[in-house]
Amino acid sequence: MKRYFSDLFVGGKSLVDGLVVTLKALCQPMVTVQYPREEIDITPNFRGHIDLVLDPEKNTFRCIACGMCERSCPSECIQIKGKKVEGKKKKTLSLFTLDFTKCSLCGTCVEICPTQALEFSNEYNLAAFSREAFHYDILKRLEERII
Amino acid sequence: MEIISTLPPELIRMVFAVIIIISFIFLNAIMMGYLERKIAGHVQRRPGPMEVGSHGILQLVVDGVKLVGKELLVPVNVDRTLFRLGPILSFTPVILPLLVIPFSEKLQARDLNLGLLFIVSMTSINVMAILVAGWGSNNKYSMFGAMRAVAQSIAYEIPILLSMLAVVLMANTFSLKEIVGAQQKIWFILLQPLAFIIYIISGVAETNRAPFDLPEAESELTAGFHTEYSGMGFSLFFLGEYTNMFTVASVATVLFLGGWHGPTLPYGEYLGIVWFFLKVYFLLFFMIMIRWTYPRVRFDQLLNFAWKYLVPFSLVNILITAVVIKL
Amino acid sequence: MRESQFQEPNRFFLNMGPQHPSTHGVLLVVLEMDGEYVLDPQPVLGFIHRMHEKMGESRPCQGFMPNTARMDYVCALPYNHGYVSLIERKAGIEVPKRAEYIRVITSELNRVASHLLWLGAYLLDLGAFTPILYGFDDREHILDILEDVTGSRLTYCYYRFGGVYRDIDDKFVEATRAFIKRLRKRYDIYEKLVTKNIIFIKRAENIGIISPDMAIRYGITGPNLRGSGIAYDIRKNEPYSVYPEFDFEVPVGERGDCLDRYMVRVREMEQSLRIVEQALDTLPDGPVRSKVPKKIKLAPGDCNFAVEAARGELSYYLVGDGTSVPYRLKIRVPSYSNLSCLPELGEGILLPDLVSIMGSLDLVIPEIDR
Ligand code: SF4
Ligand code: SF4
């Protein structure tokens, strides 16, 4: 019998307390942002897909086409080709593609690169209708950035 | 023109009222849907619908158009007649109670002297609709929902009736208009607070709203009795639910909150509707708030609560009321 | 399914899942029912099996790092932690002190995030819509903090053999302290909205009682075990990393019902915050990564490492054969054992209680089906 009434009063009070919480929240400002209209600044440390670093001195990539990243990538999503260019001893990069559908953003490639030629991009607004849209040509992306 | 003048004026009035009420039902559902989503949004510290129209005000209109445009899907193994009948049954009876509700002194389609009983009997048809829909869907989840709805509605009709009875004893009439008239001086909520609380709780349960939304209980029964419905079938249930909420709230206003009474307005006999609607929407706001606050009760707890708390309390309440009136 | 029971007239089967709102992922539970009473719930696993163990056995051990985060995506850092520690133990790699501290801080933050998400999801199972969004609001702050150091928001790949990927800075420390303050203020909201709520209590109290004996029989670990009153926490019982240096309690329940499991998790959040606070106070300086050979050779022989993930004991078992590719990698995930008690727990209860029990067990299906 005691429980019968205590349930009623304690329970009733707890329900009112709960309602006060939501009523308060009703009057508080929103915490969300309207995504496509507003965007939150993303931290520069965000790890998007990889990109080649643009060397400010040479105004081109640093990659020496050694293939370390290609070999160490656990998801096997990097493809690299180098070709001999007249007058240079070493190979130069001629193809660098990334299959972003497979990339697990682990960062191995960035860390293993002997010339620090890779970095993470800051892009996160990625959406497309086809799988092929995520087969990035990283080298072309870099060339677009060269002034 | 000739024909119209030969028709009895009462009939014209009724047709007119029915048309107004049906259009009001749609308007109400749109408003309630919008309000619900906005309030839910703000309770959860997000804006709710924002895209269609200013602050998403047209969202529900667009949703409605989308639902109407959808294919009427009838699954293979359902009982076709019952499956189609379900939504219609849920929608039709909800119009009728609005015919006898006095929105203001002069705005009432028809004043029945048994108005209250009429409303109660009409709203209880709603459970038939749920049963028919759940049974006809031939889906175990829908069936669960339907069975729950029946048990719930039987259990909660009793405290609803008993709490209404307390007011009826005080006003000495079943006519809604006269009940409101009896509250000229003092609203019955002050004289019958317990009956009001019982009525509101049972009303929420009767309309299958959270925390008593067991027939649809989406985390248990996916969508309960309307799992198989899409498009217009679904939206008729939706309409039915919101209209039922409106009915419950307006009956509460009539019985306890003094109906159209309020500070005097010019053309009071018509503009009393403003006060009436303010009260109704306040109650509806409250019903929305509790939906977004509490977890769902369990089925047996729901019934226990009705039989252990609501019924005894309302009986005691009636007893006291009767004794006090007699004295 | 047992034949004889088909004959009984009132019994029927109900497929709960694989797409059901309260199975939290693609889990199918075949329920044998009589009316609304569940007689025999049988979980059916394997809908999203991705062969993580086999993947671990088919590539050099570094290559498995990103996979660890994809088993339990809600609480990924302890999974990182277990794997790096396993390889470090196996290959005898030293880890700088600062790195271990950072690991503990980030792991604990991740645990809080996981518990917050669980709290909301559990309440969603019980039919309350709002707490999950409050939980998300708080969790979002943790994700922001972690994103700043790890670079990702959910499937972290932050720890490295011999350290961590990036050092934490003052901004991280400040943000974390601010978050701790914020969450402590928010307890009140959760308490009023959930913990004290009579409907919630009635839905969780005395439901799904796991006795200590039963918990041990099924190998249940984590908050579920502690809810039954057994104070078993890998961080205390088999200390790893720098956990022995911190002062924290292991909250336990009494009855082992859903409410106890809930309370244990809520109190655990506070303990995690305490650990983070202490770690921030005593954070040593120094490098965060030691020199590690490019190719890690896994000597023949086996090795085991267990950590306390948010859902319980996570243990990696590895057999090496002298190459850098593990010969065998076995992962013991907590949710798998935690789920295994469902048939016994769910005998003769109501369907809503089953939903409540499954919610309180805090199942993450991709982890079960790894
Ligand atoms: S981040 Fe990892 S998975 Fe992605 S390309 Fe680099 S190495 Fe491969
Ligand atoms: S590891 Fe670096 S230098 Fe070598 S191929 Fe890759 S990007 Fe180029």
Tab-separated table of N, CA and C and ligand atoms in Angstrom, chain A residues 50 73-75 77-78 98 103-109, ligand 1:
chain	number	residue	atom	x	y	z
A	50	ILE	N	44.041	11.392	-49.747
A	50	ILE	CA	45.405	11.921	-49.852
A	50	ILE	C	45.559	12.802	-51.080
A	73	CYS	N	50.300	0.331	-48.817
A	73	CYS	CA	48.881	0.604	-48.583
A	73	CYS	C	48.133	-0.694	-48.297
A	74	PRO	N	47.487	-0.789	-47.160
A	74	PRO	CA	46.812	-2.054	-46.828
A	74	PRO	C	45.604	-2.315	-47.718
A	75	SER	N	45.060	-1.270	-48.298
A	75	SER	CA	43.859	-1.466	-49.103
A	75	SER	C	44.163	-1.530	-50.586
A	77	CYS	N	45.029	0.694	-52.815
A	77	CYS	CA	44.230	1.599	-53.622
A	77	CYS	C	45.056	2.658	-54.345
A	78	ILE	N	46.358	2.622	-54.148
A	78	ILE	CA	47.201	3.598	-54.851
A	78	ILE	C	47.834	2.933	-56.064
A	98	LEU	N	44.250	7.252	-57.061
A	98	LEU	CA	43.780	6.744	-55.772
A	98	LEU	C	42.357	6.253	-55.959
A	103	CYS	N	40.009	3.210	-49.966
A	103	CYS	CA	40.942	3.778	-48.997
A	103	CYS	C	40.342	3.745	-47.595
A	104	SER	N	41.128	3.328	-46.630
A	104	SER	CA	40.617	3.294	-45.269
A	104	SER	C	41.160	4.441	-44.439
A	105	LEU	N	41.778	5.412	-45.070
A	105	LEU	CA	42.263	6.621	-44.400
A	105	LEU	C	43.178	6.311	-43.229
A	106	CYS	N	44.003	5.296	-43.412
A	106	CYS	CA	44.828	4.878	-42.293
A	106	CYS	C	46.039	5.778	-42.130
A	107	GLY	N	46.495	6.363	-43.216
A	107	GLY	CA	47.627	7.262	-43.105
A	107	GLY	C	48.977	6.600	-43.305
A	108	THR	N	48.984	5.328	-43.593
A	108	THR	CA	50.263	4.643	-43.788
A	108	THR	C	51.072	5.272	-44.913
A	109	CYS	N	50.395	5.567	-46.011
A	109	CYS	CA	51.115	6.104	-47.170
A	109	CYS	C	51.776	7.428	-46.828
D	1	SF4	S1	45.397	6.284	-46.347
D	1	SF4	FE1	45.838	4.103	-46.119
D	1	SF4	S2	44.328	3.104	-47.360
D	1	SF4	FE2	44.303	5.238	-47.974
D	1	SF4	S3	45.699	5.325	-49.669
D	1	SF4	FE3	46.915	5.772	-47.884
D	1	SF4	S4	47.722	3.820	-47.240
D	1	SF4	FE4	46.087	3.388	-48.663
